[in-house]
C-alpha positions as MATLAB code, in Angstrom:
seq = 'MFQEIPREPRFEHDAGGHLQVRNHQAMLRRIDDIITQAPEFNSTFYAGFPINALLAWPMATSSGVAAFLDDKVNAHIRDILDAWASFLKSPESTYVLSDDSEHGWFGSMALALMPNFAEEYICDSTKPHYGFKSWDDYFTREFREGIRPVEFPDSASIISNACESAPYCLACGVSLYDRFWMKDQSYSLEEMLAYDSLAPSFEGGTVYQAYLSCTNYHRWHSPMSGIVKKAYRQPGAYYAQCPSVGFDGSTPNGSQAYLTHVATRAIIFIEADNRDIGLTCFMAVGMAECSSCEITVSPGQQVKRGDQLGSFHYGGSTYCLLFQPETRLRFKDESKKSGDDASVLRVNSALAFVESSG';
ca = [
       0.000    0.000    0.000;
       2.923    2.361    0.601;
       4.092    1.880   -2.975;
       0.623    2.894   -4.191;
       0.830    6.363   -2.623;
       1.487    8.792   -5.492;
       4.953   10.315   -5.792;
       3.623   13.845   -5.943;
       4.335   16.937   -3.803;
       0.929   16.686   -2.100;
       1.840   13.272   -0.681;
       5.335   14.077    0.576;
       3.787   14.651    4.001;
       0.991   12.832    5.762;
      -2.281   14.494    6.688;
      -0.783   15.630    9.993;
       2.137   17.421    8.354;
       4.837   14.822    9.092;
       7.040   13.284    6.425;
       5.009   10.482    4.831;
       6.179    6.989    5.784;
       6.852    4.752    2.795;
       7.248    1.301    4.380;
       5.787   -0.689    7.250;
       8.941   -0.466    9.382;
       8.774    3.337    9.378;
       5.031    3.153   10.081;
       5.554    0.972   13.155;
       8.317    3.224   14.473;
       6.039    6.234   14.104;
       3.158    4.440   15.853;
       5.514    3.419   18.671;
       6.288    7.102   19.120;
       2.627    8.164   19.022;
       1.386    5.723   21.664;
       3.855    7.042   24.233;
       2.349   10.512   23.931;
      -0.993   12.213   24.437;
      -2.552   14.071   21.481;
      -1.613   17.736   21.400;
      -4.181   20.258   20.269;
      -3.861   21.537   16.718;
      -6.188   23.466   14.451;
      -6.443   20.783   11.761;
      -9.161   18.206   11.185;
      -6.817   15.611   12.698;
      -6.602   17.067   16.209;
      -6.828   13.990   18.428;
      -6.262   11.646   15.440;
      -2.449   11.287   15.089;
      -2.528    7.659   13.906;
      -5.326    8.420   11.460;
      -3.282   11.327   10.094;
      -0.315    8.988    9.632;
      -2.456    6.420    7.771;
      -4.647    8.776    5.723;
      -2.858    8.148    2.422;
      -2.187    4.385    2.884;
      -5.874    3.904    3.804;
      -6.891    5.327    0.434;
      -4.914    2.829   -1.675;
      -6.575   -0.327   -2.980;
      -4.221   -2.454   -0.870;
      -4.916   -0.283    2.167;
      -8.679   -0.601    1.757;
      -8.285   -4.398    1.850;
      -5.665   -4.466    4.623;
      -7.612   -2.335    7.067;
     -10.685   -4.562    6.701;
      -8.674   -7.703    7.484;
      -9.576   -9.307   10.828;
      -5.968  -10.201   11.684;
      -4.763   -6.687   10.958;
      -7.528   -5.228   13.114;
      -6.698   -7.599   15.975;
      -3.149   -6.196   16.048;
      -4.431   -2.625   15.765;
      -6.738   -3.287   18.715;
      -3.738   -4.375   20.800;
      -1.888   -1.187   19.839;
      -4.852    1.037   20.690;
      -5.383   -0.790   23.990;
      -1.783   -0.054   24.946;
      -2.233    3.597   24.013;
      -5.510    3.733   25.965;
      -3.672    2.650   29.108;
      -1.327    5.612   28.720;
      -4.188    8.036   27.986;
      -5.869    6.970   31.237;
      -2.701    7.624   33.229;
      -1.600   10.857   34.988;
       1.380   10.984   32.605;
      -1.002   11.973   29.784;
      -2.034   15.258   31.441;
       0.947   17.254   30.106;
      -1.102   18.271   27.032;
      -3.809   19.719   29.289;
      -1.889   22.969   29.439;
      -2.367   26.612   28.513;
       0.194   26.486   25.711;
      -1.308   28.872   23.162;
      -0.908   26.553   20.165;
      -0.717   22.981   21.457;
      -2.387   22.958   24.871;
      -6.032   21.938   25.264;
      -6.519   24.936   27.560;
      -4.581   27.324   25.354;
      -6.160   30.277   23.604;
      -6.629   28.472   20.270;
      -8.336   25.435   21.824;
     -10.541   27.420   24.194;
     -11.710   29.572   21.284;
     -13.438   26.397   20.048;
     -14.785   25.621   23.524;
     -15.990   28.978   24.900;
     -17.095   29.093   28.540;
     -15.348   25.778   29.186;
     -14.860   26.279   32.927;
     -18.438   27.460   33.377;
     -20.014   24.628   31.385;
     -17.950   21.571   32.366;
     -17.258   19.992   35.749;
     -13.678   21.115   36.367;
     -11.578   23.481   38.483;
      -9.590   25.999   36.452;
      -7.524   26.914   39.543;
      -5.998   23.416   39.697;
      -3.317   21.924   37.437;
      -4.886   20.549   34.263;
      -8.251   21.991   35.420;
      -8.425   19.120   37.884;
      -8.533   16.373   35.240;
      -6.556   13.246   36.158;
      -5.735   12.079   32.622;
      -6.344   12.815   28.944;
      -9.274   10.382   28.966;
     -10.704   12.016   32.073;
     -10.672   15.309   30.161;
     -12.095   13.766   26.995;
     -15.056   12.150   28.774;
     -15.784   15.263   30.861;
     -19.336   15.975   31.980;
     -21.458   19.097   31.791;
     -22.360   20.892   34.981;
     -25.882   20.424   36.277;
     -28.407   22.394   34.224;
     -26.096   23.211   31.296;
     -27.812   20.847   28.826;
     -31.376   20.382   30.105;
     -33.838   18.223   28.192;
     -35.845   20.502   25.913;
     -39.632   20.160   26.296;
     -39.230   17.592   29.101;
     -42.966   17.022   29.540;
     -43.626   16.052   25.924;
     -43.564   12.355   24.989;
     -43.610   13.270   21.284;
     -40.143   14.831   21.131;
     -37.011   13.023   19.944;
     -33.972   14.567   21.606;
     -30.514   14.934   20.104;
     -28.504   12.068   21.630;
     -25.069   13.696   21.239;
     -23.558   17.168   20.996;
     -23.113   16.961   17.239;
     -23.492   18.439   13.761;
     -25.989   16.847   11.333;
     -24.400   14.697    8.643;
     -27.220   12.903    6.823;
     -30.969   12.303    6.975;
     -32.135    9.334    4.898;
     -35.679    8.014    4.463;
     -36.909    4.736    2.976;
     -33.682    2.953    3.926;
     -33.111   -0.482    2.391;
     -32.408   -3.717    4.217;
     -29.577   -4.350    1.748;
     -27.731   -1.724   -0.295;
     -24.329   -1.012   -1.848;
     -22.935    1.034    1.023;
     -19.392    0.976   -0.402;
     -20.383    2.959   -3.500;
     -19.928    6.708   -3.897;
     -23.295    7.705   -2.416;
     -22.688    5.447    0.642;
     -26.326    4.381    0.985;
     -27.301    2.807    4.290;
     -27.695   -0.983    4.350;
     -29.550   -1.993    7.502;
     -28.426   -5.598    7.746;
     -24.734   -4.623    7.729;
     -25.275   -1.584    9.970;
     -27.009   -3.701   12.604;
     -24.668   -6.680   12.202;
     -27.489   -8.919   10.944;
     -29.407   -8.498   14.178;
     -32.821  -10.181   14.191;
     -34.419   -6.742   14.709;
     -32.867   -5.234   11.569;
     -35.774   -6.109    9.216;
     -38.205   -4.106   11.352;
     -36.397   -0.906   10.255;
     -36.650   -1.607    6.504;
     -38.136    1.434    4.772;
     -37.530    3.552    7.844;
     -35.376    6.580    8.639;
     -31.701    7.035    9.544;
     -30.393   10.258   11.060;
     -26.601   10.600   11.338;
     -24.536   13.319   13.035;
     -20.844   13.984   13.684;
     -18.910   14.845   16.853;
     -15.593   16.705   16.687;
     -12.771   16.210   19.175;
     -13.754   19.395   21.053;
     -17.374   18.309   21.588;
     -18.914   16.627   24.616;
     -18.651   12.860   24.030;
     -21.281   11.228   26.223;
     -24.497    9.782   24.772;
     -27.988   10.473   26.104;
     -31.248    8.682   25.467;
     -33.329   10.403   22.766;
     -36.601    9.165   24.257;
     -38.034    7.425   27.322;
     -38.427    3.677   27.119;
     -36.965    0.266   27.889;
     -33.582   -0.923   26.618;
     -34.271   -4.094   24.613;
     -30.691   -4.863   23.554;
     -27.313   -3.203   24.138;
     -24.023   -4.539   22.801;
     -20.726   -3.571   21.225;
     -20.111   -4.776   17.667;
     -16.377   -5.154   16.881;
     -15.235   -3.754   13.562;
     -12.445   -2.152   11.578;
     -10.429    0.772   12.934;
      -8.943    2.504    9.897;
     -11.279    1.477    7.088;
     -12.172    3.963    4.374;
     -14.904    3.860    1.760;
     -13.225    2.699   -1.485;
     -14.936    5.434   -3.505;
     -13.547    8.306   -1.387;
      -9.951    8.089   -2.635;
      -7.199   10.389   -1.398;
      -9.387   12.658    0.696;
      -7.501   14.859    3.140;
     -10.416   14.811    5.590;
     -10.763   11.035    5.952;
     -12.534    9.465    7.861;
     -15.043   12.322    7.673;
     -15.853   11.538    4.047;
     -16.538    7.891    4.928;
     -18.952    8.436    7.795;
     -21.951    6.616    6.308;
     -19.706    3.751    5.174;
     -18.237    3.424    8.671;
     -21.670    2.730   10.155;
     -21.412   -0.671    8.438;
     -17.806   -1.691    9.151;
     -16.401    0.210   12.149;
     -16.573   -0.715   15.820;
     -19.949    0.445   17.109;
     -22.295    0.332   20.071;
     -25.851   -0.724   19.237;
     -28.684    0.043   21.666;
     -32.310   -0.811   20.859;
     -34.941    1.107   22.861;
     -38.679    0.381   22.900;
     -40.150    3.830   23.459;
     -42.901    4.406   26.008;
     -44.713    6.398   23.330;
     -46.159    3.838   20.907;
     -46.061    6.393   18.106;
     -42.253    6.276   18.364;
     -42.059    2.496   18.683;
     -38.802    0.565   18.491;
     -35.741    2.703   17.827;
     -32.022    2.116   17.641;
     -29.193    4.329   18.830;
     -25.851    3.515   17.224;
     -22.554    5.035   18.362;
     -19.840    4.576   15.727;
     -16.177    4.730   16.709;
     -13.967    6.408   14.127;
     -10.257    5.503   14.058;
      -8.594    6.186   17.423;
     -11.903    6.613   19.268;
     -13.222    3.111   18.661;
     -13.707    2.568   22.390;
     -17.493    2.748   22.711;
     -18.516    2.319   26.350;
     -22.139    1.306   27.007;
     -23.466    2.123   30.487;
     -27.022    0.721   30.226;
     -28.282   -2.867   30.206;
     -31.161   -4.750   28.529;
     -34.366   -4.412   30.527;
     -33.346   -1.061   31.992;
     -35.884    1.775   31.974;
     -34.409    5.035   30.689;
     -35.813    8.518   30.606;
     -35.200   10.986   27.807;
     -31.859   12.599   28.579;
     -30.432    9.740   30.679;
     -26.854    8.761   29.857;
     -26.383    5.689   27.645;
     -22.579    5.612   27.388;
     -19.632    7.491   25.908;
     -16.888    7.604   23.307;
     -13.218    7.695   24.265;
     -10.138    9.283   22.681;
     -11.322   11.095   19.517;
     -14.004   12.328   17.118;
     -16.963   10.106   16.367;
     -20.336    9.779   14.676;
     -23.750    8.460   15.713;
     -27.051    7.346   14.170;
     -30.684    7.113   15.183;
     -32.802    4.528   13.363;
     -36.598    4.623   13.206;
     -39.165    2.176   11.852;
     -41.198    3.124    8.749;
     -44.387    3.488   10.820;
     -42.841    6.321   12.864;
     -44.069    9.646   11.447;
     -41.263   12.139   12.031;
     -40.927   15.874   11.497;
     -37.291   16.913   11.897;
     -36.243   20.432   12.812;
     -34.887   22.446    9.890;
     -31.463   22.641   11.558;
     -31.208   18.836   11.631;
     -31.731   18.614    7.859;
     -28.595   20.582    7.031;
     -25.247   18.968    6.332;
     -21.666   19.795    5.410;
     -20.627   23.427    5.701;
     -24.256   24.454    6.305;
     -24.556   22.328    9.451;
     -23.892   23.659   12.937;
     -23.458   21.783   16.208;
     -26.810   20.979   17.831;
     -26.883   20.695   21.609;
     -27.304   17.324   23.266;
     -30.806   16.912   24.746;
     -32.232   19.618   22.455;
     -35.328   18.797   20.403;
     -34.328   17.040   17.181;
     -37.665   15.852   15.806;
     -41.378   15.689   16.583;
     -43.349   12.465   16.284;
     -46.874   12.748   14.945;
     -49.666   10.695   16.413;
     -50.813    7.697   14.401;
     -54.346    8.437   15.506;
];
């Protein structure tokens, strides 16, 4: 795959600005270096994604597409990421939680993307590292009480936004099987839901997908009140890329719909108390470094709209909500936007209204 990277000026450096590695020995040496460090802040798309930045061009080659879907390759990558996760949970990882203007997560450049940080998040700005004990402790930070209240809490007809995220795609009439690897990256329910027995009940229904950046809040909240029917983690690929994307400098962003079928993901089915909502599915999709999807609810558990369901760890991510075809939804205008037109919607804010079936 390294030989397939074009010998052009654009590819002399990887997506993170480092000299592009051209063989697997150099790749492993670079990864060894990365996993002994915590991610520094930077203003690029790859903030928090140093391994993804290293692999952006190899991932786009035909050999890379095949390699990063291979089970044996992903087993080794999992071991590497597990080792890095241990470091990111340690006090030694806090050195990047500094006020360095360019590279610190509490520097002026980073805080410009997270205004009112100390007022909104549980932390203590008078303590070293704002009181966070590790990089992961910072990444999975919680909002202070009352900062993200459930909008319209007394209405059973509101679907809440499950994550602090920007809309990516809204698809209706989704097929049970489709060619998700093609350019339009259509959703294919069987692959998305790992051939779960409940997958056919969503055929012809709706999929809403949204994206979380590394500076967003990364915990998941229930979009409706109901009972958890199933909750499990589906292992998958870590650095897969949609074959049709090619050498895209913003990967994995351009492969988000594709990743819902092949990446590591948490799948939580909820039977809503409101029969007009019915059975729904929340899916948290790990992208690259952040493939640690932690579920904190169990089957049979009653959840209220706004209750925590789990969290991502270590990087940017994406999530989906799946609805059955019988569910009559009216999404807010803001949730229908995508790309440059989309803005971050607050977690627990109203995302859609469900009409009564009569």
